[in-house]
PDB file of C-alpha atoms in Angstrom:
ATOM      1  CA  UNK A  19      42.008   0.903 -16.816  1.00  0.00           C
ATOM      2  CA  UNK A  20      39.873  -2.108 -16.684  1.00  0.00           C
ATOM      3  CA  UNK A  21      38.204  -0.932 -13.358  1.00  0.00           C
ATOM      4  CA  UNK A  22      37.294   2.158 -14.724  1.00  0.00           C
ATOM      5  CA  UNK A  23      36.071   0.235 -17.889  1.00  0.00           C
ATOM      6  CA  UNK A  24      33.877  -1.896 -15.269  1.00  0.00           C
ATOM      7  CA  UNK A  25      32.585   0.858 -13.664  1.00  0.00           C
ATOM      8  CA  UNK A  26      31.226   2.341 -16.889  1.00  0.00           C
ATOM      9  CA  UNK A  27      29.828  -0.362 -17.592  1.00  0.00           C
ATOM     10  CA  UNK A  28      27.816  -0.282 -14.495  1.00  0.00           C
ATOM     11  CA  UNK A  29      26.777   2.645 -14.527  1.00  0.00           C
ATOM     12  CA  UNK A  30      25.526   2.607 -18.358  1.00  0.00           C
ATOM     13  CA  UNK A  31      22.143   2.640 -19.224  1.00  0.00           C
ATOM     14  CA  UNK A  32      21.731  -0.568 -20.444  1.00  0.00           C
ATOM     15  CA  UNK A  33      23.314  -2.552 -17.568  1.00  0.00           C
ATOM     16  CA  UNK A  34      20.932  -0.135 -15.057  1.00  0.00           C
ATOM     17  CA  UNK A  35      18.011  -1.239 -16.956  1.00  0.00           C
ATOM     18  CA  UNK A  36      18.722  -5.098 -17.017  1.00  0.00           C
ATOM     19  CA  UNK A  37      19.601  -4.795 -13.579  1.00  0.00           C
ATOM     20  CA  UNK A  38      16.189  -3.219 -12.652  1.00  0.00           C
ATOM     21  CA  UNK A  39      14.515  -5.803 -14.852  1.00  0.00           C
ATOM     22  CA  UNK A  40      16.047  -8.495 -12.659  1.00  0.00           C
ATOM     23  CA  UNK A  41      15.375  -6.979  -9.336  1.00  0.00           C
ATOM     24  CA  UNK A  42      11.684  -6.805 -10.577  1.00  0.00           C
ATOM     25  CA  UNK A  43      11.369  -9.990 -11.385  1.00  0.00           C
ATOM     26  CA  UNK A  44      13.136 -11.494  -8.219  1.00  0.00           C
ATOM     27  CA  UNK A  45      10.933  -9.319  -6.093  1.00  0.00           C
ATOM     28  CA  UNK A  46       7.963 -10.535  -8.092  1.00  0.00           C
ATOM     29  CA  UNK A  47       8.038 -13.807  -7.527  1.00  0.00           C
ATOM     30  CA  UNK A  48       9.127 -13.558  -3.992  1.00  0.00           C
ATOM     31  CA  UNK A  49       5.951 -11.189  -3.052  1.00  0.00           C
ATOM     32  CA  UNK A  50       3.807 -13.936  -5.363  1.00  0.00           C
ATOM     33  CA  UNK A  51       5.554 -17.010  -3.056  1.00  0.00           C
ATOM     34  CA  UNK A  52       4.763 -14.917   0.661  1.00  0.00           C
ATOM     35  CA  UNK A  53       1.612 -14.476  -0.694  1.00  0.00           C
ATOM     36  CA  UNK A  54       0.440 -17.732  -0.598  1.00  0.00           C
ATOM     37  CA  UNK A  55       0.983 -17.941   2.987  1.00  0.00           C
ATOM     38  CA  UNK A  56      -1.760 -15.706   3.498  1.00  0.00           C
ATOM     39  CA  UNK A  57       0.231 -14.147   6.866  1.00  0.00           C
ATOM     40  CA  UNK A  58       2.882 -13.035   4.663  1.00  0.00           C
ATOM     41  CA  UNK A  59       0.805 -11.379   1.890  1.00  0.00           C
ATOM     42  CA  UNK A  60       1.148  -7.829   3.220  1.00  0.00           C
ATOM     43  CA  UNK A  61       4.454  -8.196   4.667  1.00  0.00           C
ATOM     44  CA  UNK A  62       5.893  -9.228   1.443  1.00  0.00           C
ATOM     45  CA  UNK A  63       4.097  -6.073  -0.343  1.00  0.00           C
ATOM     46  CA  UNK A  64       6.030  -3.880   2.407  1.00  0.00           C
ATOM     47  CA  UNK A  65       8.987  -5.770   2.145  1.00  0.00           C
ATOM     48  CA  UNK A  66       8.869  -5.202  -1.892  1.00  0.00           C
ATOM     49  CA  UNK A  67       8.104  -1.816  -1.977  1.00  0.00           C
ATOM     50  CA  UNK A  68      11.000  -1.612   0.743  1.00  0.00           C
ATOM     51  CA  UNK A  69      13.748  -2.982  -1.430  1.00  0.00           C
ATOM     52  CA  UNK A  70      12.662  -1.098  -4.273  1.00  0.00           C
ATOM     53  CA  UNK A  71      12.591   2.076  -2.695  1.00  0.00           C
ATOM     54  CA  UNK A  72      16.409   1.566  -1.800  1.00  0.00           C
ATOM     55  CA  UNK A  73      17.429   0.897  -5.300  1.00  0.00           C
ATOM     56  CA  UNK A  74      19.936  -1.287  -6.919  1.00  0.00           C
ATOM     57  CA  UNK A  75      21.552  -3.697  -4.201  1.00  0.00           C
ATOM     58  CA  UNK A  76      23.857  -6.449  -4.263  1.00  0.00           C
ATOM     59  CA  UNK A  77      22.041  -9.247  -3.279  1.00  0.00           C
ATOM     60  CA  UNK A  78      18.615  -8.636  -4.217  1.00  0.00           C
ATOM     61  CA  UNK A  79      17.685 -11.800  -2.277  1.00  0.00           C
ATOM     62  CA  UNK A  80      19.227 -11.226   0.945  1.00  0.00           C
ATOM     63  CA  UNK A  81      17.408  -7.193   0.909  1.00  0.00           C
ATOM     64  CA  UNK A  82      14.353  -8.718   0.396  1.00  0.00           C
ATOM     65  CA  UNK A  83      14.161 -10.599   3.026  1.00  0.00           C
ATOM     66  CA  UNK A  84      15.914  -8.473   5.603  1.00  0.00           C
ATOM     67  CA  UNK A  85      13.218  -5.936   4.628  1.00  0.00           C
ATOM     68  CA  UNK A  86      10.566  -8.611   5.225  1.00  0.00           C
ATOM     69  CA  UNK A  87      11.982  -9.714   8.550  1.00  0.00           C
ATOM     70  CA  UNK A  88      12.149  -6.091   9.483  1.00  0.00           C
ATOM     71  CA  UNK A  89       9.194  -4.649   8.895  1.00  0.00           C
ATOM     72  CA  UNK A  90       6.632  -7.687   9.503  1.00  0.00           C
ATOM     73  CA  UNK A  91       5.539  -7.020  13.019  1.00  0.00           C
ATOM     74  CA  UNK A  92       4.326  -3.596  11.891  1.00  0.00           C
ATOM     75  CA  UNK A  93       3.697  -4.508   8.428  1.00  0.00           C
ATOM     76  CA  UNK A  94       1.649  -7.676   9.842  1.00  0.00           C
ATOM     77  CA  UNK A  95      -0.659  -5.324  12.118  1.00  0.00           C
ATOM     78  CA  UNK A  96      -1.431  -2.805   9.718  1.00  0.00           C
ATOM     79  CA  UNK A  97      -2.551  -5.907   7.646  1.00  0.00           C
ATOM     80  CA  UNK A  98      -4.548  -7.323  10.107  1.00  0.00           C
ATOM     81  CA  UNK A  99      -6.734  -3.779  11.069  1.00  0.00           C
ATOM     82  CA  UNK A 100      -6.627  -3.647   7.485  1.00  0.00           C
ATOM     83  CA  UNK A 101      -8.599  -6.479   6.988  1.00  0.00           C
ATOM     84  CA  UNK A 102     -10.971  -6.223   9.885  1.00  0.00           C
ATOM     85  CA  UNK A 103     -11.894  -2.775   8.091  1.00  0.00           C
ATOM     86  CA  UNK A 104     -12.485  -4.207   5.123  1.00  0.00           C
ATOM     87  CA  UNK A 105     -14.496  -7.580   6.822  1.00  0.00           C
ATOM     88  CA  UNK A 106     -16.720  -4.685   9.011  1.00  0.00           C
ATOM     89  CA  UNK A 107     -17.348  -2.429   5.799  1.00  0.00           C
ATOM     90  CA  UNK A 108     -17.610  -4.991   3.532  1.00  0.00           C
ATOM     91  CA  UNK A 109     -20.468  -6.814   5.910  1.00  0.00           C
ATOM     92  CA  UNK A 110     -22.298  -3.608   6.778  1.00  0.00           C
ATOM     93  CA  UNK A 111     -22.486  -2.764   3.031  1.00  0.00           C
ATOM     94  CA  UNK A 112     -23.970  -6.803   2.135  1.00  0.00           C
ATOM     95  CA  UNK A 113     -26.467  -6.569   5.664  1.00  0.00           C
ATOM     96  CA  UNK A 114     -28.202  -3.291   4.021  1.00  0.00           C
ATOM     97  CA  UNK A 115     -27.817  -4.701   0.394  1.00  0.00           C
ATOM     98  CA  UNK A 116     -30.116  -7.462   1.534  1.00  0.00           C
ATOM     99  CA  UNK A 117     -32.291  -6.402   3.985  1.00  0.00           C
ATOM    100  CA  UNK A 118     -35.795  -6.221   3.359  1.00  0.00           C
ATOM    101  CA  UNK A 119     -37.733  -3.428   4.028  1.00  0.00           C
ATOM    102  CA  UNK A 120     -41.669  -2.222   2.876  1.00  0.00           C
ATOM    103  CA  UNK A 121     -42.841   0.971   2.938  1.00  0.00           C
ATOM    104  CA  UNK A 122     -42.658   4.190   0.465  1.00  0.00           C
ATOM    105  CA  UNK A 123     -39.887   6.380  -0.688  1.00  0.00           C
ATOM    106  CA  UNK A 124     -39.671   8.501   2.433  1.00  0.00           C
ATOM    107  CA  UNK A 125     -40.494   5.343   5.121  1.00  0.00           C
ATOM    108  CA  UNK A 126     -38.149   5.622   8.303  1.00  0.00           C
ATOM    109  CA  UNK A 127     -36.644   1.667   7.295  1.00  0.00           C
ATOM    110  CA  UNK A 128     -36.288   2.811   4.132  1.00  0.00           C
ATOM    111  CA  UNK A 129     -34.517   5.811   4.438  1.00  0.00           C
ATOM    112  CA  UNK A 130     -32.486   3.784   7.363  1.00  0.00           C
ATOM    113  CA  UNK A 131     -31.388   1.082   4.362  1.00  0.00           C
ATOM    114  CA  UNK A 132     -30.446   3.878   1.982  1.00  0.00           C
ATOM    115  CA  UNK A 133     -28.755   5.464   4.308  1.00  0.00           C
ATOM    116  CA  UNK A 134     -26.876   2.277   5.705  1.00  0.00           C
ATOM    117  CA  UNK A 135     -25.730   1.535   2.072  1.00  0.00           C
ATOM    118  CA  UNK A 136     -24.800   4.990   1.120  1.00  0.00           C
ATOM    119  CA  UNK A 137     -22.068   5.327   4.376  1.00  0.00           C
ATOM    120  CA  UNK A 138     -21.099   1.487   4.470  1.00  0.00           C
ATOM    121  CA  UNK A 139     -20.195   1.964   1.013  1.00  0.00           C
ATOM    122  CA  UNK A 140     -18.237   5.333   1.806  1.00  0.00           C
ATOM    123  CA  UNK A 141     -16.794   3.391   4.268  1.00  0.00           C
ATOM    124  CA  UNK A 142     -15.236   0.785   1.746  1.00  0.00           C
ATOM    125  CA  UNK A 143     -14.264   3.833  -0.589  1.00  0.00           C
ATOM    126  CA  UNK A 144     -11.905   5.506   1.947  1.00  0.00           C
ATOM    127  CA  UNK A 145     -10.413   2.174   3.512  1.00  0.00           C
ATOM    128  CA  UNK A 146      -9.406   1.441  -0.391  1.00  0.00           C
ATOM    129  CA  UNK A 147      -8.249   4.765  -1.014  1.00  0.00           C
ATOM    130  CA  UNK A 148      -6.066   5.256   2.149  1.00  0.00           C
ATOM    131  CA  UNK A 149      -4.847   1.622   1.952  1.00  0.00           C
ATOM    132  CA  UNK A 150      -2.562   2.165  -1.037  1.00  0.00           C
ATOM    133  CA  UNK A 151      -0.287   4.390   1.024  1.00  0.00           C
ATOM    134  CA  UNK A 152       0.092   2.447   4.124  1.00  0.00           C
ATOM    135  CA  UNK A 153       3.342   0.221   2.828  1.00  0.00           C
ATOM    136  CA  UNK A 154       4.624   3.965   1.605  1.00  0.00           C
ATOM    137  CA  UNK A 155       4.232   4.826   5.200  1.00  0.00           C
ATOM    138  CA  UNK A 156       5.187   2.158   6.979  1.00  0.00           C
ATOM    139  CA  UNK A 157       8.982   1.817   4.878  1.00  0.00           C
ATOM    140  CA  UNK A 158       8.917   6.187   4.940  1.00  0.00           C
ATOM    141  CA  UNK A 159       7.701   6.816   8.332  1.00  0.00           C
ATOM    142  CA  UNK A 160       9.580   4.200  10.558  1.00  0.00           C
ATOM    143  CA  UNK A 161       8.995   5.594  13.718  1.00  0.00           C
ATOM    144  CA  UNK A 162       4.967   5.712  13.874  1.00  0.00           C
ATOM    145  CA  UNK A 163       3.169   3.025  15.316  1.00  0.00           C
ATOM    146  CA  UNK A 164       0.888   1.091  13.972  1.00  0.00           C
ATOM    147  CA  UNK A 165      -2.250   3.992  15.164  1.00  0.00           C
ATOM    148  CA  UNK A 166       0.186   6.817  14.264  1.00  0.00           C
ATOM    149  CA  UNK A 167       0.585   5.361  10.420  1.00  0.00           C
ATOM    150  CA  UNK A 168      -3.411   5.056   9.932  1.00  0.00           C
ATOM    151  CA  UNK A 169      -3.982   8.659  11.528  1.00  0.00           C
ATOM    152  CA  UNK A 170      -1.190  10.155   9.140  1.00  0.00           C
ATOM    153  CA  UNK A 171      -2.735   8.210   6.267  1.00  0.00           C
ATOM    154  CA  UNK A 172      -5.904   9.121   6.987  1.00  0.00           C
ATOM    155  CA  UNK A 173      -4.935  12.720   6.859  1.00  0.00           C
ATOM    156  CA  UNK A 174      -2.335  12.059   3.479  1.00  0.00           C
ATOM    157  CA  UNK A 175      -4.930  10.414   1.431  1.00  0.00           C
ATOM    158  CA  UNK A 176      -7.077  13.443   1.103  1.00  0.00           C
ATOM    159  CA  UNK A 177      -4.207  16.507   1.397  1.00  0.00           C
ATOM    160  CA  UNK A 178      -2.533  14.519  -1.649  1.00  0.00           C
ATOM    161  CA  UNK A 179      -5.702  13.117  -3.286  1.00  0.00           C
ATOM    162  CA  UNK A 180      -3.984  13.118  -6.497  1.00  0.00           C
ATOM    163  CA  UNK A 181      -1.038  11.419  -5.353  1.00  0.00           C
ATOM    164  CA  UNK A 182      -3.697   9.233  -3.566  1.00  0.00           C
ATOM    165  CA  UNK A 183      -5.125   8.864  -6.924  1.00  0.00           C
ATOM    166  CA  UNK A 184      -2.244   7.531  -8.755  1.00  0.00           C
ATOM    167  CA  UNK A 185      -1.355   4.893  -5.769  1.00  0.00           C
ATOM    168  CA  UNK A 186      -5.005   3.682  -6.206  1.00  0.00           C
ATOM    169  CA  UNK A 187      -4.804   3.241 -10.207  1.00  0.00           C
ATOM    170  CA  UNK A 188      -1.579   1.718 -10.048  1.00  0.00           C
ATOM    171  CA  UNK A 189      -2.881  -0.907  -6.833  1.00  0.00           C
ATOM    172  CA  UNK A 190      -5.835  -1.822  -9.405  1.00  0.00           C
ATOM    173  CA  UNK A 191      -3.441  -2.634 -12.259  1.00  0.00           C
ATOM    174  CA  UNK A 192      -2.320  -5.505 -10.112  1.00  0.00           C
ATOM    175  CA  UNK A 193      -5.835  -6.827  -9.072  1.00  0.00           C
ATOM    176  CA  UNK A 194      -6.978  -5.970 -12.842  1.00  0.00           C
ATOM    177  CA  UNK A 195      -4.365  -7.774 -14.402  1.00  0.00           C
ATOM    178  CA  UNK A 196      -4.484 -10.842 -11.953  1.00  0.00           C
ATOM    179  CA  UNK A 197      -7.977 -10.731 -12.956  1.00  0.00           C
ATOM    180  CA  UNK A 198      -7.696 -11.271 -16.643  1.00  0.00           C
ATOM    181  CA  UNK A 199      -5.053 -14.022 -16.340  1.00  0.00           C
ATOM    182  CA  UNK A 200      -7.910 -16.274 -15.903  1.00  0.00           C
ATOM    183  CA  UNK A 201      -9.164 -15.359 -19.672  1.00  0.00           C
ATOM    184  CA  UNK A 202      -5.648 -15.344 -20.802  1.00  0.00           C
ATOM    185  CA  UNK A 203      -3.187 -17.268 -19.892  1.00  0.00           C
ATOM    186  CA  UNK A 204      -0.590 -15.147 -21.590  1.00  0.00           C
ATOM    187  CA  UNK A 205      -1.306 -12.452 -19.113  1.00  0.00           C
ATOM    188  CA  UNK A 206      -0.513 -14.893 -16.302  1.00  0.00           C
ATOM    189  CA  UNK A 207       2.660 -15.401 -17.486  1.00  0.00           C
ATOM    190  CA  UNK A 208       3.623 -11.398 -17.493  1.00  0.00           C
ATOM    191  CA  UNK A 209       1.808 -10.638 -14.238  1.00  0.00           C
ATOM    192  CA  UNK A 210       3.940 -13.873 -12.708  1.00  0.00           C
ATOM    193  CA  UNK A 211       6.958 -12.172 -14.027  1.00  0.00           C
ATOM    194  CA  UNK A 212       6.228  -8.233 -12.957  1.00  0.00           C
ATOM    195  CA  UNK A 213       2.357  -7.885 -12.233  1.00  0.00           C
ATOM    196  CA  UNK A 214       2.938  -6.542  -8.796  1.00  0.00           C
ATOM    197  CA  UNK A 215       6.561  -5.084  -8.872  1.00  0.00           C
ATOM    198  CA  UNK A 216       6.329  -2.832 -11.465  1.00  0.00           C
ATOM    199  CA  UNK A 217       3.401  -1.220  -9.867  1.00  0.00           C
ATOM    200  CA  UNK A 218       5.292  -1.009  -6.721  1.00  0.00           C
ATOM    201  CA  UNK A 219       7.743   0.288  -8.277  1.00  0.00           C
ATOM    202  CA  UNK A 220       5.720   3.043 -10.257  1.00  0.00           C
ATOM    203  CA  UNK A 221       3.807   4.011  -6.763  1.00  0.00           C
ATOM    204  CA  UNK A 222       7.443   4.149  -5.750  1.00  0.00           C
ATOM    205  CA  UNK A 223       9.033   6.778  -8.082  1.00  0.00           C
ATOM    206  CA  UNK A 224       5.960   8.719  -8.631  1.00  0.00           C
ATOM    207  CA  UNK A 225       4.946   9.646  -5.007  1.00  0.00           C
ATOM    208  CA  UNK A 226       8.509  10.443  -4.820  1.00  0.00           C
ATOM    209  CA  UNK A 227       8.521  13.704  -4.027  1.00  0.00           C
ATOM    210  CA  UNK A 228       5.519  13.735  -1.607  1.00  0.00           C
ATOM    211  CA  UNK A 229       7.230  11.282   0.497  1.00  0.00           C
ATOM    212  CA  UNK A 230      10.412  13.122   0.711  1.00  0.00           C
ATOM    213  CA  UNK A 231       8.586  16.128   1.751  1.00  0.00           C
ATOM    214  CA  UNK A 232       6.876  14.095   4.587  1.00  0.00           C
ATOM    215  CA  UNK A 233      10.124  12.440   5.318  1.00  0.00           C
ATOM    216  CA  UNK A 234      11.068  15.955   6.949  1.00  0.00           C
ATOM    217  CA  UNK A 235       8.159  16.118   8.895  1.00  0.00           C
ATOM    218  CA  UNK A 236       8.345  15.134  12.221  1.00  0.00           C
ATOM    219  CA  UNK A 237       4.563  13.282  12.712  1.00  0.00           C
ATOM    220  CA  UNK A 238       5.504  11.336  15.811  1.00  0.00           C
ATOM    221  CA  UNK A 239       6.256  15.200  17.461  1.00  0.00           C
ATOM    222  CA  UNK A 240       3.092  16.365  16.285  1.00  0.00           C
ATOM    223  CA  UNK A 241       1.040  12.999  17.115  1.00  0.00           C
ATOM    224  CA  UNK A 242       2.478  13.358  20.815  1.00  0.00           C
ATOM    225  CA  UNK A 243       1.764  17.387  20.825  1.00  0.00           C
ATOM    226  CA  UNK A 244      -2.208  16.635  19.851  1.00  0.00           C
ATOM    227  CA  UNK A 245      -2.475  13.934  22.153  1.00  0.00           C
ATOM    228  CA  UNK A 246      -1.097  16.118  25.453  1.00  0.00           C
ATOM    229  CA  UNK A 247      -3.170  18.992  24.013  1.00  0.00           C
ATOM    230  CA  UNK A 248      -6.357  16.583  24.287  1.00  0.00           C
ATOM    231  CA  UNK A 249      -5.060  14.953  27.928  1.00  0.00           C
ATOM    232  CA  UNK A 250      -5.147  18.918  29.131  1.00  0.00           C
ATOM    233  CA  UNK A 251      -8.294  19.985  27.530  1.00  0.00           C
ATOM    234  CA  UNK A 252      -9.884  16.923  28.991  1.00  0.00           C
ATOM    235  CA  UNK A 253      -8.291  17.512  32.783  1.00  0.00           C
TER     236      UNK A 253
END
């Protein structure tokens, strides 16, 4: 009687709740302590968004960090192209902003500038927007490497833009939040606490059902099937 008593209890509302509230919190300041190690900073959002995605566990702890361990290779690669995107966009986008041109409206430079600007800027747009599902990927789609993952989330961002939309709003909460901590302290104290788990964990339940429908896809079959098709077409 007093198992089955337990068991209720565990499975009540309340006690899934305060569970949940734990595991965010635990994950939160893990992800915040990777972070600072710079290497670990994507790893650690992988490795959150991993142990998350599994639900309630044991040992919150010892999931977190098995996650980590196991997806950081990958994890730490995607990261890494990641930010050399970002670092190529980002200095594309400043080299136009400031270059100095004379001539009219319709001058060659000119036109050359506004045109640099308008697709190094486009450039920064679609790395941000197809960013937010690469840790999605990466814990969903185990088997792609590291090119597979940004060739299927190239092609997810924009045949699930809204889904796409909802990763990005919930990624900015984090940076927007993190943001006003430094004109409130208060704010600090709740985005220490769940600033960047509860989004996770939001981007987790809400794409959902897009990633279980991808889940029985088999993108590493079709990958292989459009690389041999471009191998014979080139022969």
């Amino acid at each position: 009687m007093g198992n089955v008593d337990f068991d209720q209890r565990l499975n009540s509302k309340p006690y899934r709740f305060f569970d949940l509230i734990y595991r965010l919190l635990v994950i939160n300041v893990l992800s915040i302590i990777l972070s600072v190690t710079v290497i670990g900073l994507f790893p650690g959002i992988v490795a959150a968004t991993a142990t998350l995605k599994e639900g309630s566990v044991t040992n919150v702890f010892k999931q977190y960090f098995k996650n980590f361990l196991k997806y950081f290779k990958k994890a730490f690669l995607v990261g890494l192209i990641l930010f050399i995107l970002y670092f190529l966009a980002g200095y594309a986008f400043y080299f136009y902003a400031m270059a100095e041109v004379e001539g009219g409206t319709w001058d060659p430079t000119v036109v050359f500038k506004h045109a640099g600007l308008f697709f190094s800027l486009l450039a920064l747009i679609v790395i941000t927007f197809f960013s937010v599902h690469l840790p999605l990927l990466i814990v969903t789609l185990q088997s792609l490497t590291v090119g597979e993952i940004y060739r299927t989330g190239f092609y997810i961002t924009f045949r699930y833009f809204l889904t796409t939309l909802i990763l990005f709003a919930l990624q900015a909460l984090i940076i927007v939040t993190f943001i006003f901590c430094v004109i409130d302290f208060r704010v600090l104290a709740i985005w220490m606490l769940i600033g960047i788990s509860l989004p996770i964990y939001l981007q987790v339940k809400v794409t959902a059902p897009v990633y279980y429908k991808l889940s029985q896809i088999d993108f590493e079959k079709i990958m292989h099937q459009v690389d041999e098709d471009e191998e014979e077409e080139n022969e």
